[in-house]
């Protein structure tokens, strides 16, 4: 990809965000985390091979999970739940890209961890649509593979949230 969101600028944004997080400058880290997320969602290479247990694929999953973890941490530290809503589209793109690249077959647990963390980030935004958005992310992430247990549990949990009246949602 050309333009502001490419692998090089995405990795640079991720590095700057990590530095700012280490300095506990959470507010300044947030725009870099958004850029890193968008770039990862558009990434076309560096996802690893296509066989289960491929270390490069597992490392790619750990890398993008760290972005999601850092997003959650920055917003937790600044008590900025509302700000999480800006990441929803990027989280959808990231999970879809990971699915398209076959990461669910390479590292099933890592893939389900990414789906889980992404869905929880969406739910944590607390918008009226967040449970439905998270459920859509989980539904789109499903591969139909046997043992997709965590995704099924997460979908059930989110379905329960959707069924709650808005006044009783977390």
Backbone as ProteinMPNN parsed JSONL, in Angstrom:
{"seq_chain_A": "XXXXXXXXXXXXXXXXXXXXXXXXXXXXXXXXXXXXXXXXXXXXXXXXXXXXXXXXXXXXXXXXXXXXXXXXXXXXXXXXXXXXXXXXXXXXXXXXXXXXXXXXXXXXXXXXXXXXXXXXXXXXXXXXXXXXXXXXXXXXXXXXXXXXXXXXXXXXXXXXXXXXXXXXXX", "coords_chain_A": {"N_chain_A": [[0.836, -1.191, 0.0], [0.43, 2.222, -0.711], [0.865, 5.538, 0.57], [-0.259, 6.942, 3.734], [-0.683, 4.694, 5.335], [1.076, 2.05, 5.529], [3.253, -0.857, 5.596], [5.785, 0.043, 6.608], [5.32, 2.616, 7.783], [3.383, 1.831, 9.559], [4.746, 0.08, 11.314], [6.556, 1.925, 12.329], [4.789, 3.682, 13.623], [3.793, 1.94, 15.538], [6.115, 1.46, 17.034], [6.689, 4.06, 18.046], [4.385, 4.437, 19.569], [4.717, 2.382, 21.488], [7.005, 3.33, 22.819], [6.015, 5.757, 23.882], [4.058, 4.697, 25.566], [5.658, 3.329, 27.403], [6.765, 5.511, 28.613], [4.628, 6.36, 29.941], [2.944, 8.143, 28.704], [0.163, 8.174, 27.798], [-1.957, 9.456, 26.43], [-0.737, 10.752, 24.254], [0.115, 8.521, 22.907], [-2.089, 7.349, 21.74], [-2.979, 8.277, 19.036], [-0.93, 7.158, 17.484], [-1.258, 4.482, 17.999], [-3.699, 4.065, 16.74], [-2.948, 4.525, 14.069], [-1.104, 2.416, 13.778], [-2.83, 0.232, 14.083], [-4.597, 0.551, 11.88], [-2.777, 0.282, 9.772], [-1.91, -2.37, 10.204], [-4.282, -3.694, 9.688], [-4.43, -3.383, 6.984], [-2.263, -4.681, 6.04], [-0.418, -6.654, 3.765], [1.584, -8.468, 3.598], [4.03, -10.391, 5.487], [2.643, -12.095, 7.181], [3.188, -14.694, 7.59], [3.567, -18.251, 6.893], [1.499, -20.897, 5.553], [0.957, -23.067, 7.108], [0.013, -24.987, 9.951], [1.317, -24.043, 13.066], [3.341, -22.489, 12.059], [5.934, -20.374, 12.718], [6.375, -17.687, 11.966], [3.792, -16.806, 11.344], [2.561, -17.077, 13.847], [4.063, -15.212, 15.276], [3.311, -12.886, 13.918], [0.646, -12.745, 14.706], [0.997, -12.367, 17.488], [2.15, -9.857, 17.424], [0.103, -8.176, 16.367], [-1.827, -8.606, 18.309], [-0.581, -7.383, 20.441], [-0.807, -4.721, 19.694], [-3.577, -4.328, 19.994], [-3.8, -4.892, 22.74], [-2.264, -2.766, 23.74], [-3.816, -0.595, 22.926], [-6.112, -0.995, 24.501], [-4.92, -0.733, 27.037], [-3.909, 1.945, 27.001], [-6.28, 3.397, 26.875], [-7.548, 2.53, 29.165], [-5.827, 3.494, 31.155], [-6.164, 6.222, 30.843], [-8.764, 6.518, 31.387], [-10.614, 6.592, 29.279], [-12.985, 5.476, 27.913], [-14.888, 6.069, 25.953], [-13.296, 6.862, 23.816], [-12.471, 4.531, 22.626], [-14.162, 3.878, 20.585], [-13.238, 4.879, 18.164], [-11.627, 2.963, 17.086], [-13.059, 0.871, 16.061], [-13.662, 0.275, 13.268], [-11.066, -0.252, 12.368], [-10.4, -2.485, 13.934], [-12.224, -4.378, 12.962], [-11.232, -4.574, 10.327], [-8.647, -5.529, 10.828], [-9.071, -8.084, 12.022], [-10.451, -9.341, 9.947], [-8.484, -9.309, 7.959], [-6.542, -10.926, 9.151], [-7.964, -13.326, 9.184], [-8.376, -13.749, 6.423], [-5.75, -14.133, 5.636], [-5.275, -16.619, 6.598], [-4.592, -17.137, 9.243], [-6.053, -18.34, 11.221], [-5.783, -21.027, 10.817], [-3.05, -21.394, 11.025], [-2.336, -20.615, 13.64], [-4.479, -21.391, 15.724], [-5.311, -20.822, 18.436], [-4.052, -18.385, 18.945], [-5.269, -16.821, 16.982], [-7.972, -16.913, 17.819], [-7.605, -15.595, 20.226], [-6.955, -13.033, 19.32], [-9.383, -12.327, 18.088], [-11.072, -12.384, 20.331], [-9.938, -10.363, 22.026], [-10.214, -8.15, 20.353], [-13.0, -8.014, 20.049], [-13.709, -7.534, 22.703], [-12.549, -5.019, 23.067], [-14.19, -3.51, 21.439], [-16.69, -3.855, 22.715], [-16.036, -2.662, 25.138], [-16.017, 0.005, 24.463], [-18.476, 0.993, 24.946], [-20.561, 2.117, 23.469], [-23.964, 2.464, 22.282], [-24.29, 0.671, 20.145], [-22.188, -1.07, 20.442], [-22.248, -3.823, 21.485], [-23.539, -5.177, 19.352], [-21.812, -4.577, 17.233], [-19.517, -5.912, 18.11], [-20.431, -8.54, 18.12], [-20.898, -8.864, 15.402], [-18.248, -8.72, 14.51], [-17.218, -11.071, 15.663], [-18.865, -13.009, 14.428], [-18.132, -12.619, 11.724], [-15.513, -13.404, 11.891], [-15.503, -16.097, 12.285], [-14.563, -19.324, 11.22], [-15.556, -21.799, 10.84], [-14.137, -23.946, 11.556], [-13.449, -27.019, 13.258], [-13.586, -27.056, 16.81], [-13.652, -24.379, 17.346], [-14.062, -23.04, 19.798], [-13.748, -20.855, 21.648], [-14.635, -18.654, 20.163], [-17.319, -19.332, 19.805], [-18.204, -19.278, 22.466], [-17.751, -16.577, 23.055], [-19.472, -15.326, 21.242], [-21.914, -16.16, 22.311], [-21.83, -14.883, 24.802], [-21.807, -12.18, 23.986], [-24.223, -12.085, 22.593], [-25.904, -12.29, 24.803], [-25.389, -9.849, 26.008], [-26.433, -8.128, 24.067], [-29.106, -8.718, 24.329], [-29.707, -7.597, 26.771], [-31.353, -4.838, 28.343], [-30.474, -1.49, 27.472], [-29.938, 0.112, 29.694], [-28.952, -1.651, 31.563], [-26.575, -2.609, 30.685], [-23.009, -3.098, 30.769]], "CA_chain_A": [[0.0, 0.0, 0.0], [1.083, 3.519, -0.69], [0.155, 6.488, 1.404], [0.122, 6.999, 5.149], [-0.837, 3.406, 6.011], [1.811, 0.976, 4.874], [3.992, -1.61, 6.621], [6.856, 0.814, 7.233], [4.772, 3.625, 8.695], [2.671, 1.123, 10.614], [5.738, -0.368, 12.301], [7.071, 3.122, 12.991], [3.745, 4.141, 14.54], [3.757, 0.975, 16.642], [7.302, 1.704, 17.863], [6.502, 5.325, 18.763], [3.352, 4.198, 20.587], [5.308, 1.598, 22.569], [7.878, 4.221, 23.572], [5.168, 6.668, 24.654], [3.424, 3.922, 26.632], [6.68, 3.106, 28.439], [6.918, 6.801, 29.304], [3.309, 6.605, 30.539], [2.297, 9.259, 27.994], [-0.904, 7.403, 27.15], [-2.755, 10.275, 25.506], [0.021, 10.958, 23.019], [0.294, 7.234, 22.226], [-3.328, 6.912, 21.086], [-3.012, 8.41, 17.562], [0.021, 6.217, 16.887], [-1.886, 3.168, 18.081], [-4.701, 4.014, 15.672], [-2.216, 4.354, 12.802], [-0.557, 1.047, 13.753], [-3.953, -0.676, 13.861], [-5.062, 0.679, 10.489], [-1.742, -0.308, 8.91], [-1.954, -3.83, 10.356], [-5.496, -4.15, 9.017], [-4.222, -3.321, 5.541], [-1.02, -5.408, 5.736], [-0.562, -7.716, 2.778], [2.66, -9.445, 3.741], [4.556, -10.624, 6.834], [1.67, -12.832, 7.985], [3.666, -16.055, 7.795], [3.221, -19.293, 5.925], [0.126, -21.378, 5.568], [0.857, -24.339, 7.814], [-0.183, -24.896, 11.394], [2.551, -23.982, 13.823], [4.314, -21.614, 11.411], [6.368, -19.396, 13.728], [6.187, -16.327, 11.466], [2.375, -16.489, 11.512], [2.314, -16.894, 15.275], [4.676, -13.93, 15.645], [2.448, -11.827, 13.368], [-0.51, -12.66, 15.603], [1.426, -11.735, 18.754], [2.393, -8.448, 17.143], [-1.156, -7.431, 16.261], [-2.471, -8.669, 19.621], [0.063, -6.362, 21.277], [-1.415, -3.431, 19.343], [-4.895, -4.285, 20.643], [-3.535, -4.775, 24.183], [-1.799, -1.408, 24.016], [-4.977, 0.282, 22.787], [-6.908, -1.156, 25.72], [-4.159, -0.186, 28.158], [-3.871, 3.415, 26.922], [-7.608, 3.929, 27.187], [-7.804, 2.22, 30.581], [-5.019, 4.404, 31.964], [-6.685, 7.594, 30.719], [-10.201, 6.433, 31.651], [-11.209, 7.089, 28.031], [-13.772, 4.396, 27.318], [-15.527, 6.58, 24.736], [-12.312, 6.95, 22.738], [-12.278, 3.235, 21.977], [-15.027, 3.747, 19.402], [-12.509, 5.231, 16.942], [-10.873, 1.798, 16.622], [-13.966, -0.202, 15.645], [-13.423, -0.102, 11.866], [-9.73, -0.838, 12.284], [-10.442, -3.831, 14.521], [-12.896, -5.236, 11.974], [-10.306, -4.799, 9.203], [-7.543, -6.347, 11.303], [-9.513, -9.47, 12.182], [-10.753, -9.87, 8.612], [-7.219, -9.532, 7.274], [-5.937, -12.123, 9.763], [-8.729, -14.486, 8.701], [-8.078, -13.911, 4.996], [-4.369, -14.627, 5.514], [-5.23, -17.997, 7.065], [-3.977, -17.255, 10.555], [-6.844, -19.232, 12.077], [-5.237, -22.37, 10.623], [-1.649, -21.392, 11.441], [-2.274, -20.53, 15.103], [-5.891, -21.249, 16.111], [-5.481, -20.159, 19.735], [-3.649, -16.987, 18.775], [-6.32, -16.166, 16.194], [-9.135, -16.71, 18.682], [-7.229, -14.551, 21.183], [-7.09, -11.746, 18.632], [-10.822, -12.064, 17.935], [-11.597, -12.104, 21.657], [-9.466, -9.047, 22.478], [-10.813, -7.128, 19.485], [-14.417, -7.903, 20.417], [-13.797, -6.906, 24.024], [-12.252, -3.596, 22.893], [-15.399, -2.898, 20.882], [-17.691, -3.824, 23.787], [-15.585, -1.708, 26.16], [-16.276, 1.387, 24.038], [-19.698, 1.386, 25.629], [-21.572, 2.775, 22.64], [-25.173, 1.637, 22.203], [-24.13, -0.361, 19.121], [-20.968, -1.864, 20.626], [-22.442, -5.287, 21.523], [-23.832, -5.674, 18.001], [-20.571, -4.476, 16.449], [-18.635, -6.989, 18.554], [-21.02, -9.789, 17.639], [-20.624, -8.91, 13.963], [-16.832, -9.049, 14.358], [-17.06, -12.494, 15.982], [-19.51, -13.785, 13.36], [-17.312, -12.524, 10.518], [-14.224, -14.059, 12.128], [-15.66, -17.554, 12.355], [-14.055, -20.045, 10.053], [-16.237, -23.076, 10.753], [-13.202, -25.015, 11.918], [-13.798, -27.716, 14.497], [-12.874, -26.568, 17.984], [-13.695, -22.922, 17.426], [-14.806, -22.97, 21.043], [-13.733, -19.525, 22.245], [-15.502, -17.799, 19.357], [-18.707, -19.674, 20.118], [-18.49, -18.751, 23.806], [-17.787, -15.124, 22.969], [-20.723, -14.958, 20.563], [-22.996, -16.367, 23.277], [-21.727, -13.796, 25.772], [-22.212, -10.923, 23.361], [-25.671, -12.211, 22.39], [-26.533, -11.983, 26.087], [-25.3, -8.397, 26.184], [-27.372, -7.497, 23.14], [-30.46, -8.936, 24.85], [-29.934, -6.76, 27.945], [-31.754, -3.444, 28.097], [-29.31, -0.596, 27.463], [-29.689, 0.622, 31.045], [-28.304, -2.672, 32.388], [-25.316, -3.033, 30.061], [-21.809, -2.546, 31.419]], "C_chain_A": [[0.872, 1.241, 0.0], [0.271, 4.435, 0.199], [0.535, 6.346, 2.868], [0.06, 5.653, 5.867], [-0.17, 2.307, 5.204], [2.646, 0.27, 5.937], [5.074, -0.802, 7.341], [6.291, 1.836, 8.223], [3.987, 2.975, 9.826], [3.612, 0.646, 11.709], [6.338, 0.825, 13.045], [6.054, 3.646, 14.009], [3.671, 3.233, 15.763], [4.939, 1.21, 17.59], [7.174, 2.99, 18.668], [5.476, 5.144, 19.875], [3.928, 3.418, 21.762], [6.225, 2.448, 23.441], [7.052, 5.158, 24.456], [4.461, 5.943, 25.801], [4.416, 3.639, 27.759], [6.916, 4.362, 29.259], [5.632, 7.212, 30.022], [2.625, 7.846, 29.967], [1.19, 8.666, 27.122], [-1.681, 8.213, 26.124], [-2.034, 10.499, 24.188], [0.216, 9.667, 22.237], [-0.919, 6.865, 21.372], [-3.355, 7.12, 19.565], [-2.06, 7.449, 16.854], [-0.537, 4.795, 16.932], [-2.95, 3.005, 16.994], [-4.021, 3.803, 14.319], [-1.65, 2.943, 12.681], [-1.662, 0.032, 13.471], [-4.429, -0.64, 12.411], [-4.053, 0.036, 9.537], [-1.754, -1.828, 8.988], [-3.18, -4.412, 9.658], [-5.372, -4.171, 7.506], [-3.024, -4.152, 5.089], [-1.289, -6.55, 4.769], [0.51, -8.78, 2.907], [3.058, -9.55, 5.214], [3.529, -11.279, 7.752], [2.108, -14.274, 8.209], [3.216, -16.99, 6.697], [1.79, -19.746, 6.076], [-0.033, -22.695, 6.306], [0.748, -24.106, 9.314], [1.171, -24.916, 12.094], [3.632, -23.116, 13.193], [4.676, -20.479, 12.365], [6.166, -17.957, 13.249], [4.723, -15.896, 11.605], [2.013, -16.259, 12.962], [2.893, -15.569, 15.758], [3.843, -12.76, 15.123], [1.215, -11.638, 14.249], [-0.145, -12.002, 16.925], [1.623, -10.238, 18.566], [1.085, -7.65, 17.079], [-1.962, -7.507, 17.559], [-1.884, -7.622, 20.551], [-0.5, -4.979, 20.958], [-2.756, -3.294, 20.051], [-4.732, -4.15, 22.151], [-3.131, -3.351, 24.549], [-2.921, -0.383, 23.88], [-5.823, 0.22, 24.058], [-6.212, -0.533, 26.921], [-4.164, 1.346, 28.155], [-5.219, 4.019, 27.312], [-8.015, 3.627, 28.628], [-7.084, 3.237, 31.464], [-5.542, 5.842, 31.927], [-8.187, 7.658, 30.987], [-11.019, 6.997, 30.482], [-11.927, 5.956, 27.313], [-14.383, 4.846, 25.992], [-14.563, 6.601, 23.545], [-12.067, 5.639, 22.016], [-13.104, 3.092, 20.701], [-14.307, 4.084, 18.105], [-11.763, 4.049, 16.329], [-11.752, 0.718, 15.998], [-13.701, -0.65, 14.206], [-12.067, -0.776, 11.69], [-9.672, -2.238, 12.852], [-11.132, -4.811, 13.587], [-11.931, -5.586, 10.836], [-9.162, -5.719, 9.619], [-7.94, -7.817, 11.399], [-9.821, -10.095, 10.822], [-9.475, -10.18, 7.847], [-6.523, -10.777, 7.828], [-6.643, -13.39, 9.294], [-8.382, -14.791, 7.247], [-6.688, -14.506, 4.782], [-4.195, -16.034, 6.085], [-4.635, -18.186, 8.448], [-4.771, -18.13, 11.51], [-6.347, -20.672, 11.953], [-3.8, -22.465, 11.136], [-1.542, -21.444, 12.965], [-3.704, -20.315, 15.617], [-6.11, -20.518, 17.431], [-5.108, -18.69, 19.655], [-4.704, -16.194, 18.017], [-7.547, -15.901, 17.066], [-8.846, -15.66, 19.743], [-7.364, -13.171, 20.581], [-8.563, -11.371, 18.484], [-11.417, -11.651, 19.277], [-11.212, -10.701, 22.117], [-10.09, -7.934, 21.645], [-12.278, -6.914, 19.83], [-14.572, -7.211, 21.761], [-13.479, -5.415, 23.94], [-13.476, -2.865, 22.353], [-16.475, -2.785, 21.958], [-17.32, -2.764, 24.819], [-15.837, -0.257, 25.76], [-17.584, 1.912, 24.618], [-20.728, 2.113, 24.79], [-22.811, 1.888, 22.589], [-25.051, 0.486, 21.206], [-22.967, -1.31, 19.38], [-21.226, -3.362, 20.77], [-22.738, -5.875, 20.141], [-22.594, -5.638, 17.104], [-19.616, -5.621, 16.811], [-19.143, -8.34, 18.063], [-20.777, -9.955, 16.14], [-19.162, -9.284, 13.72], [-16.617, -10.543, 14.591], [-17.668, -13.356, 14.88], [-18.673, -13.784, 12.086], [-15.993, -13.273, 10.658], [-14.324, -15.574, 12.117], [-15.217, -18.207, 11.055], [-14.795, -21.352, 9.846], [-15.353, -24.25, 11.1], [-13.673, -25.714, 13.191], [-12.978, -27.139, 15.652], [-12.835, -25.061, 18.106], [-14.496, -22.524, 18.675], [-14.886, -21.554, 21.595], [-14.643, -18.568, 21.472], [-16.968, -18.061, 19.626], [-19.096, -19.137, 21.487], [-18.637, -17.241, 23.776], [-19.069, -14.655, 22.302], [-21.91, -15.11, 21.505], [-23.005, -15.251, 24.313], [-22.23, -12.479, 25.187], [-23.704, -10.943, 23.046], [-26.42, -11.854, 23.668], [-26.504, -10.488, 26.353], [-26.309, -7.669, 25.304], [-28.79, -7.605, 23.684], [-30.755, -8.084, 26.085], [-30.467, -5.395, 27.551], [-30.524, -2.549, 28.235], [-28.96, -0.1, 28.86], [-28.95, -0.374, 31.941], [-26.993, -3.172, 31.793], [-24.152, -2.424, 30.789], [-21.328, -1.289, 30.73]], "O_chain_A": [[1.922, 1.284, 0.641], [-0.874, 4.137, 0.537], [1.532, 5.705, 3.2], [0.692, 5.489, 6.911], [-0.776, 1.713, 4.312], [2.737, 0.752, 7.066], [5.256, -0.948, 8.55], [6.737, 1.908, 9.368], [3.934, 3.511, 10.933], [3.314, 0.789, 12.895], [6.597, 0.747, 14.245], [6.421, 4.009, 15.126], [3.507, 3.706, 16.888], [4.777, 1.163, 18.809], [7.513, 3.012, 19.851], [5.666, 5.632, 20.989], [3.66, 3.756, 22.915], [6.226, 2.307, 24.664], [7.354, 5.331, 25.637], [4.285, 6.507, 26.881], [4.057, 3.702, 28.935], [7.228, 4.292, 30.447], [5.562, 8.278, 30.632], [1.838, 8.509, 30.643], [1.27, 8.659, 25.894], [-2.024, 7.699, 25.06], [-2.649, 10.444, 23.123], [0.457, 9.707, 21.03], [-0.782, 6.142, 20.385], [-3.732, 6.19, 18.853], [-2.35, 6.98, 15.754], [-0.315, 4.003, 16.015], [-3.081, 1.934, 16.401], [-4.475, 2.988, 13.516], [-1.707, 2.34, 11.61], [-1.46, -0.916, 12.712], [-4.637, -1.684, 11.794], [-4.435, -0.672, 8.606], [-1.625, -2.506, 7.969], [-3.115, -5.506, 9.098], [-6.108, -4.883, 6.822], [-2.794, -4.311, 3.89], [-2.246, -7.309, 4.924], [0.357, -9.882, 2.379], [2.488, -8.876, 6.072], [3.539, -11.048, 8.961], [1.452, -15.004, 8.952], [2.582, -16.591, 5.72], [0.966, -19.047, 6.665], [-1.048, -23.373, 6.15], [1.312, -23.159, 9.862], [2.052, -25.706, 11.754], [4.732, -23.016, 13.737], [3.806, -19.709, 12.772], [5.818, -17.092, 14.052], [4.447, -14.745, 11.945], [1.245, -15.35, 13.278], [2.272, -14.88, 16.567], [3.687, -11.753, 15.815], [0.792, -10.511, 14.506], [-0.896, -11.167, 17.43], [1.298, -9.446, 19.451], [0.98, -6.576, 17.671], [-2.702, -6.577, 17.88], [-2.602, -7.035, 21.36], [-0.653, -4.152, 21.857], [-3.04, -2.253, 20.644], [-5.45, -3.374, 22.78], [-3.598, -2.8, 25.545], [-2.97, 0.588, 24.635], [-6.201, 1.249, 24.618], [-6.856, 0.128, 27.736], [-4.398, 1.969, 29.19], [-5.275, 5.037, 28.001], [-8.755, 4.4, 29.237], [-7.666, 3.773, 32.407], [-5.372, 6.588, 32.891], [-8.809, 8.71, 30.836], [-11.967, 7.76, 30.666], [-11.516, 5.534, 26.232], [-14.393, 4.089, 25.021], [-14.973, 6.384, 22.405], [-11.517, 5.629, 20.915], [-12.78, 2.278, 19.836], [-14.721, 3.621, 17.041], [-11.316, 4.122, 15.185], [-11.231, -0.258, 15.458], [-13.534, -1.844, 13.958], [-11.94, -1.753, 10.952], [-8.972, -3.096, 12.315], [-10.683, -5.947, 13.433], [-11.827, -6.744, 10.434], [-8.753, -6.589, 8.851], [-7.223, -8.691, 10.911], [-9.485, -11.254, 10.58], [-9.391, -11.2, 7.162], [-5.982, -11.583, 7.071], [-5.998, -14.407, 9.037], [-8.125, -15.939, 6.885], [-6.477, -15.29, 3.856], [-3.093, -16.581, 6.059], [-4.215, -19.291, 8.791], [-4.228, -18.614, 12.503], [-6.482, -21.453, 12.895], [-3.387, -23.515, 11.628], [-0.757, -22.218, 13.514], [-4.094, -19.185, 15.91], [-7.006, -19.68, 17.53], [-5.784, -17.843, 20.239], [-5.001, -15.048, 18.357], [-8.097, -14.8, 17.054], [-9.743, -14.908, 20.125], [-7.83, -12.241, 21.24], [-8.942, -10.226, 18.729], [-12.176, -10.684, 19.355], [-12.071, -9.934, 22.551], [-10.455, -6.888, 22.181], [-12.747, -5.778, 19.897], [-15.471, -6.388, 21.937], [-14.077, -4.621, 24.667], [-13.764, -1.739, 22.758], [-17.104, -1.736, 22.098], [-18.188, -2.048, 25.317], [-15.87, 0.622, 26.622], [-17.774, 3.12, 24.763], [-21.679, 2.674, 25.335], [-22.718, 0.684, 22.827], [-25.653, -0.569, 21.409], [-22.771, -2.26, 18.623], [-20.456, -4.138, 20.204], [-22.241, -6.949, 19.802], [-22.359, -6.554, 16.317], [-18.99, -6.221, 15.937], [-18.355, -9.185, 17.638], [-20.486, -11.054, 15.669], [-18.866, -10.076, 12.825], [-15.923, -11.205, 13.82], [-17.052, -14.33, 14.444], [-18.519, -14.82, 11.441], [-15.421, -13.725, 9.666], [-13.314, -16.259, 11.954], [-15.465, -17.708, 9.958], [-14.678, -21.961, 8.782], [-15.753, -25.406, 10.963], [-14.227, -25.08, 14.09], [-11.813, -26.78, 15.477], [-12.059, -24.523, 18.896], [-15.469, -21.774, 18.6], [-15.965, -21.094, 21.971], [-15.345, -17.759, 22.077], [-17.773, -17.131, 19.673], [-20.192, -18.601, 21.656], [-19.542, -16.686, 24.4], [-19.685, -13.688, 22.751], [-22.817, -14.277, 21.498], [-24.065, -14.733, 24.664], [-22.992, -11.756, 25.829], [-24.383, -9.929, 23.211], [-27.454, -11.188, 23.618], [-27.471, -9.921, 26.862], [-26.956, -6.716, 25.738], [-29.59, -6.684, 23.519], [-31.919, -7.867, 26.419], [-30.068, -4.851, 26.521], [-29.634, -2.834, 29.037], [-27.782, 0.087, 29.166], [-28.385, 0.013, 32.963], [-26.368, -4.074, 32.351], [-24.278, -1.346, 31.372], [-20.332, -0.698, 31.148]]}, "name": "protein", "num_of_chains": 1, "seq": "XXXXXXXXXXXXXXXXXXXXXXXXXXXXXXXXXXXXXXXXXXXXXXXXXXXXXXXXXXXXXXXXXXXXXXXXXXXXXXXXXXXXXXXXXXXXXXXXXXXXXXXXXXXXXXXXXXXXXXXXXXXXXXXXXXXXXXXXXXXXXXXXXXXXXXXXXXXXXXXXXXXXXXXXXX"}
